[in-house]
Amino acid sequence: MGDGKRWFWVGSRAAVRDAAAKALGGPPVREAVAAAKAGDVVVVDSLAGGADATGLPYGHVFSGVRALKEHRGLTVYVVVDDADRVGPQLARFVLADGVLTWRAEAGQLDAAALGGVAGLPRRVPVDDLLAKLEPKLGTSGGESSLQRLLRFEREDGLLQRLQDAETGLFDGPYATLKLDEEWKRAHRFHLPLSLLLVDLGAGVEALQGVERKLVFAEAAGVFLNECRDIDVLARFAPTIFLLLLPGTGPEGAEILGKRILASLQKRLGGRREVAPIAGLCAAPSSDVPDRRAFLAIAEACLAKARSAGAGTVGTSWGGGAATDPQ
């Protein structure tokens, strides 16, 4: 690679490997992926299996990717075929850094997710951009337009009005606004959209002082760690959180819901007040005609999970609630 970084390949499809090599500016190293260190890049073919995946932890693509991401500083990309609808969701929810789409008919690899790696176009650093803008903005009364902008940003008035004070996540009214916006976007462009409601349990509301702060801080940390930058995370009610997942279908959303509940129980399971459950609705669906129904069904699924008990994800499909085995 042009910038001195090494990259590793896991898979057997030579055409895909060669396309990745072209995008990354050089061939992969010959060592097994177990030799990858902080700063290295790993590209994993989602179809790797058997002997092809022996270098991955657990010998399985998605379990292996999750294990690789636990090593700090390692960048991991997953290659999926363009007809694979579930692969991109699974890749993202095992914390892959990006998805590379392989178009077999054209023999092309969509490597847009590699931006900033190797010799590919990089984002202009904010400081560099500001340095270029500063001379052009001029001054007025000793304070440039840029300085006024930065002063306004420091004041944080607008941001604070949109935040929930206890968690730092967005508040309910803003979540409602984003729900309407993302619903319209998904409907217009025929994209999947999932709505996950997570309830920490009614007992949490009675907590006071340091214990209350700790529970909400831990919960917010779980949501931020498990979700993507494009997801909308908000406190919707005293103990209920709304997670809006653009571009995510039912399978990926259910995987995420189960993983969030497992993480909450792992980090807060010692507190009897905490009994996390989740309700999930996914669109498009003939059962979800509009945004109001979207939210109402998610709330009904949350009620179904509540009757089933802690650790349950109630869904808007199938015969019953799905429970993550403990």
GROMACS .gro file of C-alpha atoms in nm:
model
  326
    1MET     CA    1   0.000   0.000   0.000
    2GLY     CA    2   0.118   0.343  -0.090
    3ASP     CA    3   0.117   0.487   0.262
    4GLY     CA    4   0.312   0.200   0.417
    5LYS     CA    5   0.011   0.023   0.565
    6ARG     CA    6  -0.020  -0.351   0.524
    7TRP     CA    7  -0.338  -0.523   0.423
    8PHE     CA    8  -0.448  -0.883   0.465
    9TRP     CA    9  -0.685  -1.089   0.252
   10VAL     CA   10  -0.920  -1.362   0.376
   11GLY     CA   11  -1.096  -1.551   0.097
   12SER     CA   12  -1.047  -1.767  -0.210
   13ARG     CA   13  -1.195  -1.563  -0.497
   14ALA     CA   14  -0.892  -1.446  -0.692
   15ALA     CA   15  -1.087  -1.193  -0.897
   16VAL     CA   16  -1.214  -1.021  -0.582
   17ARG     CA   17  -0.868  -1.027  -0.425
   18ASP     CA   18  -0.713  -0.872  -0.737
   19ALA     CA   19  -0.979  -0.601  -0.749
   20ALA     CA   20  -0.912  -0.520  -0.382
   21ALA     CA   21  -0.538  -0.509  -0.455
   22LYS     CA   22  -0.599  -0.257  -0.732
   23ALA     CA   23  -0.812  -0.041  -0.502
   24LEU     CA   24  -0.560  -0.061  -0.219
   25GLY     CA   25  -0.258   0.007  -0.437
   26GLY     CA   26  -0.075  -0.322  -0.396
   27PRO     CA   27  -0.105  -0.693  -0.318
   28PRO     CA   28  -0.190  -0.826   0.028
   29VAL     CA   29   0.084  -0.948   0.257
   30ARG     CA   30   0.150  -1.321   0.248
   31GLU     CA   31   0.115  -1.371   0.623
   32ALA     CA   32  -0.196  -1.514   0.787
   33VAL     CA   33  -0.447  -1.265   0.925
   34ALA     CA   34  -0.343  -1.364   1.277
   35ALA     CA   35  -0.028  -1.158   1.216
   36ALA     CA   36  -0.227  -0.835   1.161
   37LYS     CA   37  -0.136  -0.555   1.402
   38ALA     CA   38  -0.270  -0.211   1.492
   39GLY     CA   39  -0.280   0.007   1.181
   40ASP     CA   40  -0.322  -0.286   0.941
   41VAL     CA   41  -0.619  -0.335   0.710
   42VAL     CA   42  -0.804  -0.667   0.674
   43VAL     CA   43  -1.039  -0.744   0.382
   44VAL     CA   44  -1.264  -1.045   0.438
   45ASP     CA   45  -1.473  -1.209   0.166
   46SER     CA   46  -1.818  -1.286   0.310
   47LEU     CA   47  -1.816  -1.614   0.113
   48ALA     CA   48  -1.496  -1.735   0.276
   49GLY     CA   49  -1.547  -2.067   0.446
   50GLY     CA   50  -1.372  -2.386   0.543
   51ALA     CA   51  -1.000  -2.368   0.470
   52ASP     CA   52  -1.041  -2.011   0.340
   53ALA     CA   53  -1.151  -1.891   0.684
   54THR     CA   54  -0.910  -2.088   0.900
   55GLY     CA   55  -0.712  -1.773   0.973
   56LEU     CA   56  -1.018  -1.602   1.121
   57PRO     CA   57  -1.104  -1.636   1.488
   58TYR     CA   58  -1.372  -1.907   1.526
   59GLY     CA   59  -1.329  -1.996   1.156
   60HIS     CA   60  -1.645  -1.804   1.064
   61VAL     CA   61  -1.665  -1.478   0.869
   62PHE     CA   62  -1.891  -1.264   1.084
   63SER     CA   63  -1.785  -1.406   1.422
   64GLY     CA   64  -1.427  -1.365   1.305
   65VAL     CA   65  -1.480  -1.003   1.201
   66ARG     CA   66  -1.629  -0.920   1.540
   67ALA     CA   67  -1.331  -1.082   1.713
   68LEU     CA   68  -1.085  -0.895   1.489
   69LYS     CA   69  -1.254  -0.564   1.571
   70GLU     CA   70  -1.195  -0.624   1.939
   71HIS     CA   71  -0.825  -0.565   1.865
   72ARG     CA   72  -0.787  -0.190   1.887
   73GLY     CA   73  -0.648  -0.018   1.581
   74LEU     CA   74  -0.732  -0.291   1.328
   75THR     CA   75  -0.942  -0.184   1.026
   76VAL     CA   76  -1.168  -0.454   0.881
   77TYR     CA   77  -1.375  -0.449   0.560
   78VAL     CA   78  -1.617  -0.716   0.440
   79VAL     CA   79  -1.677  -0.795   0.071
   80VAL     CA   80  -2.039  -0.882  -0.015
   81ASP     CA   81  -2.200  -0.964  -0.348
   82ASP     CA   82  -2.433  -0.700  -0.489
   83ALA     CA   83  -2.732  -0.938  -0.464
   84ASP     CA   84  -2.670  -1.004  -0.093
   85ARG     CA   85  -2.918  -0.797   0.107
   86VAL     CA   86  -2.840  -0.937   0.450
   87GLY     CA   87  -2.459  -0.937   0.427
   88PRO     CA   88  -2.414  -0.559   0.457
   89GLN     CA   89  -2.633  -0.549   0.767
   90LEU     CA   90  -2.448  -0.837   0.930
   91ALA     CA   91  -2.113  -0.677   0.846
   92ARG     CA   92  -2.209  -0.349   1.004
   93PHE     CA   93  -2.357  -0.508   1.312
   94VAL     CA   94  -2.040  -0.706   1.382
   95LEU     CA   95  -1.863  -0.367   1.375
   96ALA     CA   96  -1.691  -0.393   1.036
   97ASP     CA   97  -1.547  -0.059   0.928
   98GLY     CA   98  -1.708  -0.079   0.586
   99VAL     CA   99  -1.865  -0.295   0.315
  100LEU     CA  100  -1.711  -0.346  -0.030
  101THR     CA  101  -1.964  -0.453  -0.293
  102TRP     CA  102  -1.857  -0.710  -0.554
  103ARG     CA  103  -2.043  -0.692  -0.885
  104ALA     CA  104  -1.964  -1.031  -1.037
  105GLU     CA  105  -2.119  -0.970  -1.379
  106ALA     CA  106  -1.908  -0.661  -1.433
  107GLY     CA  107  -1.609  -0.798  -1.245
  108GLN     CA  108  -1.591  -0.476  -1.042
  109LEU     CA  109  -1.544  -0.399  -0.675
  110ASP     CA  110  -1.717  -0.091  -0.535
  111ALA     CA  111  -1.444   0.032  -0.301
  112ALA     CA  112  -1.603   0.363  -0.200
  113ALA     CA  113  -1.589   0.257   0.166
  114LEU     CA  114  -1.209   0.254   0.141
  115GLY     CA  115  -1.192   0.634   0.115
  116GLY     CA  116  -0.895   0.755   0.318
  117VAL     CA  117  -0.713   0.419   0.299
  118ALA     CA  118  -0.396   0.377   0.092
  119GLY     CA  119  -0.376   0.616  -0.202
  120LEU     CA  120  -0.751   0.667  -0.235
  121PRO     CA  121  -0.902   1.015  -0.194
  122ARG     CA  122  -0.904   1.132   0.163
  123ARG     CA  123  -1.133   1.371   0.341
  124VAL     CA  124  -0.982   1.712   0.384
  125PRO     CA  125  -0.899   1.762   0.752
  126VAL     CA  126  -1.123   2.018   0.919
  127ASP     CA  127  -0.826   2.227   1.032
  128ASP     CA  128  -0.693   2.243   0.675
  129LEU     CA  129  -1.034   2.342   0.544
  130LEU     CA  130  -1.070   2.618   0.802
  131ALA     CA  131  -0.721   2.743   0.724
  132LYS     CA  132  -0.821   2.782   0.358
  133LEU     CA  133  -1.149   2.950   0.443
  134GLU     CA  134  -1.019   3.197   0.703
  135PRO     CA  135  -0.845   3.442   0.463
  136LYS     CA  136  -1.154   3.454   0.241
  137LEU     CA  137  -1.409   3.526   0.513
  138GLY     CA  138  -1.283   3.872   0.598
  139THR     CA  139  -1.332   4.055   0.927
  140SER     CA  140  -1.596   4.281   1.071
  141GLY     CA  141  -1.547   4.469   1.394
  142GLY     CA  142  -1.238   4.264   1.482
  143GLU     CA  143  -1.424   3.930   1.461
  144SER     CA  144  -1.422   3.724   1.142
  145SER     CA  145  -1.721   3.529   1.018
  146LEU     CA  146  -1.535   3.212   1.106
  147GLN     CA  147  -1.474   3.334   1.460
  148ARG     CA  148  -1.842   3.417   1.501
  149LEU     CA  149  -1.931   3.070   1.375
  150LEU     CA  150  -1.693   2.907   1.621
  151ARG     CA  151  -1.822   3.125   1.905
  152PHE     CA  152  -2.178   3.018   1.825
  153GLU     CA  153  -2.066   2.654   1.820
  154ARG     CA  154  -1.904   2.692   2.162
  155GLU     CA  155  -2.221   2.835   2.309
  156ASP     CA  156  -2.397   2.507   2.227
  157GLY     CA  157  -2.739   2.663   2.286
  158LEU     CA  158  -2.917   2.478   2.007
  159LEU     CA  159  -2.745   2.146   2.073
  160GLN     CA  160  -2.824   2.158   2.441
  161ARG     CA  161  -3.190   2.223   2.369
  162LEU     CA  162  -3.202   1.903   2.162
  163GLN     CA  163  -3.023   1.684   2.415
  164ASP     CA  164  -3.151   1.479   2.703
  165ALA     CA  165  -2.965   1.606   3.008
  166GLU     CA  166  -2.912   1.266   3.174
  167THR     CA  167  -2.780   1.073   2.875
  168GLY     CA  168  -2.649   1.326   2.622
  169LEU     CA  169  -2.864   1.156   2.356
  170PHE     CA  170  -3.133   1.341   2.163
  171ASP     CA  171  -3.465   1.409   2.332
  172GLY     CA  172  -3.811   1.281   2.243
  173PRO     CA  173  -3.935   1.579   2.036
  174TYR     CA  174  -3.626   1.573   1.817
  175ALA     CA  175  -3.661   1.197   1.773
  176THR     CA  176  -4.018   1.248   1.654
  177LEU     CA  177  -3.896   1.502   1.400
  178LYS     CA  178  -3.624   1.266   1.273
  179LEU     CA  179  -3.871   0.979   1.259
  180ASP     CA  180  -4.089   1.180   1.022
  181GLU     CA  181  -3.787   1.281   0.813
  182GLU     CA  182  -3.641   0.929   0.783
  183TRP     CA  183  -3.984   0.779   0.712
  184LYS     CA  184  -4.030   1.014   0.417
  185ARG     CA  185  -3.678   0.941   0.292
  186ALA     CA  186  -3.724   0.564   0.313
  187HIS     CA  187  -4.064   0.583   0.141
  188ARG     CA  188  -3.934   0.805  -0.138
  189PHE     CA  189  -3.625   0.599  -0.219
  190HIS     CA  190  -3.772   0.256  -0.132
  191LEU     CA  191  -3.517   0.193   0.143
  192PRO     CA  192  -3.556  -0.026   0.452
  193LEU     CA  193  -3.604   0.148   0.785
  194SER     CA  194  -3.627  -0.008   1.131
  195LEU     CA  195  -3.748   0.134   1.460
  196LEU     CA  196  -3.620  -0.019   1.783
  197LEU     CA  197  -3.763   0.082   2.121
  198VAL     CA  198  -3.556  -0.024   2.422
  199ASP     CA  199  -3.702  -0.009   2.774
  200LEU     CA  200  -3.460  -0.037   3.065
  201GLY     CA  201  -3.743  -0.134   3.299
  202ALA     CA  202  -3.988   0.061   3.514
  203GLY     CA  203  -3.771   0.018   3.823
  204VAL     CA  204  -3.499   0.239   3.679
  205GLU     CA  205  -3.717   0.550   3.711
  206ALA     CA  206  -3.711   0.517   4.091
  207LEU     CA  207  -3.331   0.532   4.110
  208GLN     CA  208  -3.173   0.845   4.257
  209GLY     CA  209  -2.839   1.020   4.269
  210VAL     CA  210  -2.521   0.843   4.161
  211GLU     CA  211  -2.695   0.512   4.090
  212ARG     CA  212  -2.937   0.678   3.849
  213LYS     CA  213  -2.658   0.862   3.667
  214LEU     CA  214  -2.455   0.543   3.638
  215VAL     CA  215  -2.741   0.341   3.488
  216PHE     CA  216  -2.830   0.601   3.226
  217ALA     CA  217  -2.464   0.666   3.141
  218GLU     CA  218  -2.400   0.293   3.094
  219ALA     CA  219  -2.713   0.255   2.879
  220ALA     CA  220  -2.617   0.549   2.658
  221GLY     CA  221  -2.269   0.401   2.624
  222VAL     CA  222  -2.415   0.071   2.501
  223PHE     CA  223  -2.633   0.244   2.241
  224LEU     CA  224  -2.348   0.460   2.113
  225ASN     CA  225  -2.108   0.166   2.097
  226GLU     CA  226  -2.345  -0.067   1.913
  227CYS     CA  227  -2.503   0.176   1.666
  228ARG     CA  228  -2.374   0.359   1.361
  229ASP     CA  229  -2.319   0.730   1.311
  230ILE     CA  230  -2.624   0.753   1.084
  231ASP     CA  231  -2.858   0.597   1.341
  232VAL     CA  232  -3.076   0.830   1.549
  233LEU     CA  233  -3.051   0.763   1.924
  234ALA     CA  234  -3.292   0.939   2.156
  235ARG     CA  235  -3.451   0.914   2.498
  236PHE     CA  236  -3.816   0.878   2.410
  237ALA     CA  237  -3.971   0.836   2.757
  238PRO     CA  238  -3.833   0.819   3.113
  239THR     CA  239  -3.699   0.463   3.071
  240ILE     CA  240  -3.754   0.408   2.697
  241PHE     CA  241  -3.504   0.482   2.422
  242LEU     CA  242  -3.579   0.515   2.051
  243LEU     CA  243  -3.325   0.386   1.800
  244LEU     CA  244  -3.403   0.474   1.439
  245LEU     CA  245  -3.202   0.262   1.194
  246PRO     CA  246  -3.196   0.392   0.832
  247GLY     CA  247  -3.114   0.138   0.563
  248THR     CA  248  -3.160  -0.151   0.805
  249GLY     CA  249  -3.402  -0.437   0.743
  250PRO     CA  250  -3.567  -0.669   0.996
  251GLU     CA  251  -3.288  -0.928   1.017
  252GLY     CA  252  -3.013  -0.679   1.093
  253ALA     CA  253  -3.231  -0.480   1.331
  254GLU     CA  254  -3.324  -0.792   1.528
  255ILE     CA  255  -2.957  -0.889   1.554
  256LEU     CA  256  -2.879  -0.543   1.686
  257GLY     CA  257  -3.169  -0.552   1.931
  258LYS     CA  258  -3.056  -0.883   2.079
  259ARG     CA  259  -2.698  -0.762   2.103
  260ILE     CA  260  -2.800  -0.439   2.277
  261LEU     CA  261  -3.008  -0.628   2.534
  262ALA     CA  262  -2.720  -0.869   2.596
  263SER     CA  263  -2.479  -0.577   2.644
  264LEU     CA  264  -2.718  -0.400   2.881
  265GLN     CA  265  -2.763  -0.714   3.088
  266LYS     CA  266  -2.388  -0.769   3.095
  267ARG     CA  267  -2.313  -0.415   3.213
  268LEU     CA  268  -2.618  -0.357   3.433
  269GLY     CA  269  -2.741  -0.708   3.508
  270GLY     CA  270  -2.640  -0.686   3.871
  271ARG     CA  271  -2.909  -0.424   3.938
  272ARG     CA  272  -3.253  -0.565   4.009
  273GLU     CA  273  -3.416  -0.245   3.880
  274VAL     CA  274  -3.279  -0.306   3.530
  275ALA     CA  275  -3.490  -0.542   3.316
  276PRO     CA  276  -3.423  -0.442   2.953
  277ILE     CA  277  -3.662  -0.537   2.673
  278ALA     CA  278  -3.711  -0.415   2.316
  279GLY     CA  279  -3.985  -0.372   2.058
  280LEU     CA  280  -3.905  -0.370   1.688
  281CYS     CA  281  -4.090  -0.267   1.374
  282ALA     CA  282  -3.943  -0.270   1.023
  283ALA     CA  283  -4.055  -0.110   0.698
  284PRO     CA  284  -4.142  -0.137   0.418
  285SER     CA  285  -4.430  -0.366   0.512
  286SER     CA  286  -4.794  -0.392   0.412
  287ASP     CA  287  -4.875  -0.376   0.784
  288VAL     CA  288  -4.712  -0.033   0.819
  289PRO     CA  289  -4.905   0.219   0.608
  290ASP     CA  290  -4.767   0.539   0.764
  291ARG     CA  291  -4.534   0.687   1.023
  292ARG     CA  292  -4.792   0.679   1.303
  293ALA     CA  293  -4.854   0.310   1.248
  294PHE     CA  294  -4.477   0.255   1.239
  295LEU     CA  295  -4.440   0.392   1.591
  296ALA     CA  296  -4.761   0.235   1.720
  297ILE     CA  297  -4.656  -0.112   1.606
  298ALA     CA  298  -4.313  -0.072   1.766
  299GLU     CA  299  -4.486   0.025   2.092
  300ALA     CA  300  -4.716  -0.278   2.065
  301CYS     CA  301  -4.411  -0.500   2.013
  302LEU     CA  302  -4.253  -0.346   2.321
  303ALA     CA  303  -4.565  -0.434   2.520
  304LYS     CA  304  -4.544  -0.791   2.385
  305ALA     CA  305  -4.181  -0.813   2.499
  306ARG     CA  306  -4.274  -0.673   2.840
  307SER     CA  307  -4.520  -0.958   2.894
  308ALA     CA  308  -4.254  -1.210   2.789
  309GLY     CA  309  -3.989  -1.085   3.031
  310ALA     CA  310  -3.642  -0.927   3.043
  311GLY     CA  311  -3.404  -0.989   2.754
  312THR     CA  312  -3.684  -1.018   2.498
  313VAL     CA  313  -3.712  -0.852   2.157
  314GLY     CA  314  -4.075  -0.826   2.049
  315THR     CA  315  -4.106  -0.807   1.671
  316SER     CA  316  -4.379  -0.710   1.426
  317TRP     CA  317  -4.344  -1.042   1.242
  318GLY     CA  318  -4.359  -1.408   1.337
  319GLY     CA  319  -4.568  -1.577   1.598
  320GLY     CA  320  -4.406  -1.450   1.915
  321ALA     CA  321  -4.130  -1.259   2.087
  322ALA     CA  322  -3.769  -1.350   2.020
  323THR     CA  323  -3.552  -1.400   2.326
  324ASP     CA  324  -3.174  -1.393   2.325
  325PRO     CA  325  -3.048  -1.706   2.501
  326GLN     CA  326  -2.846  -1.631   2.811
   0.00000   0.00000   0.00000
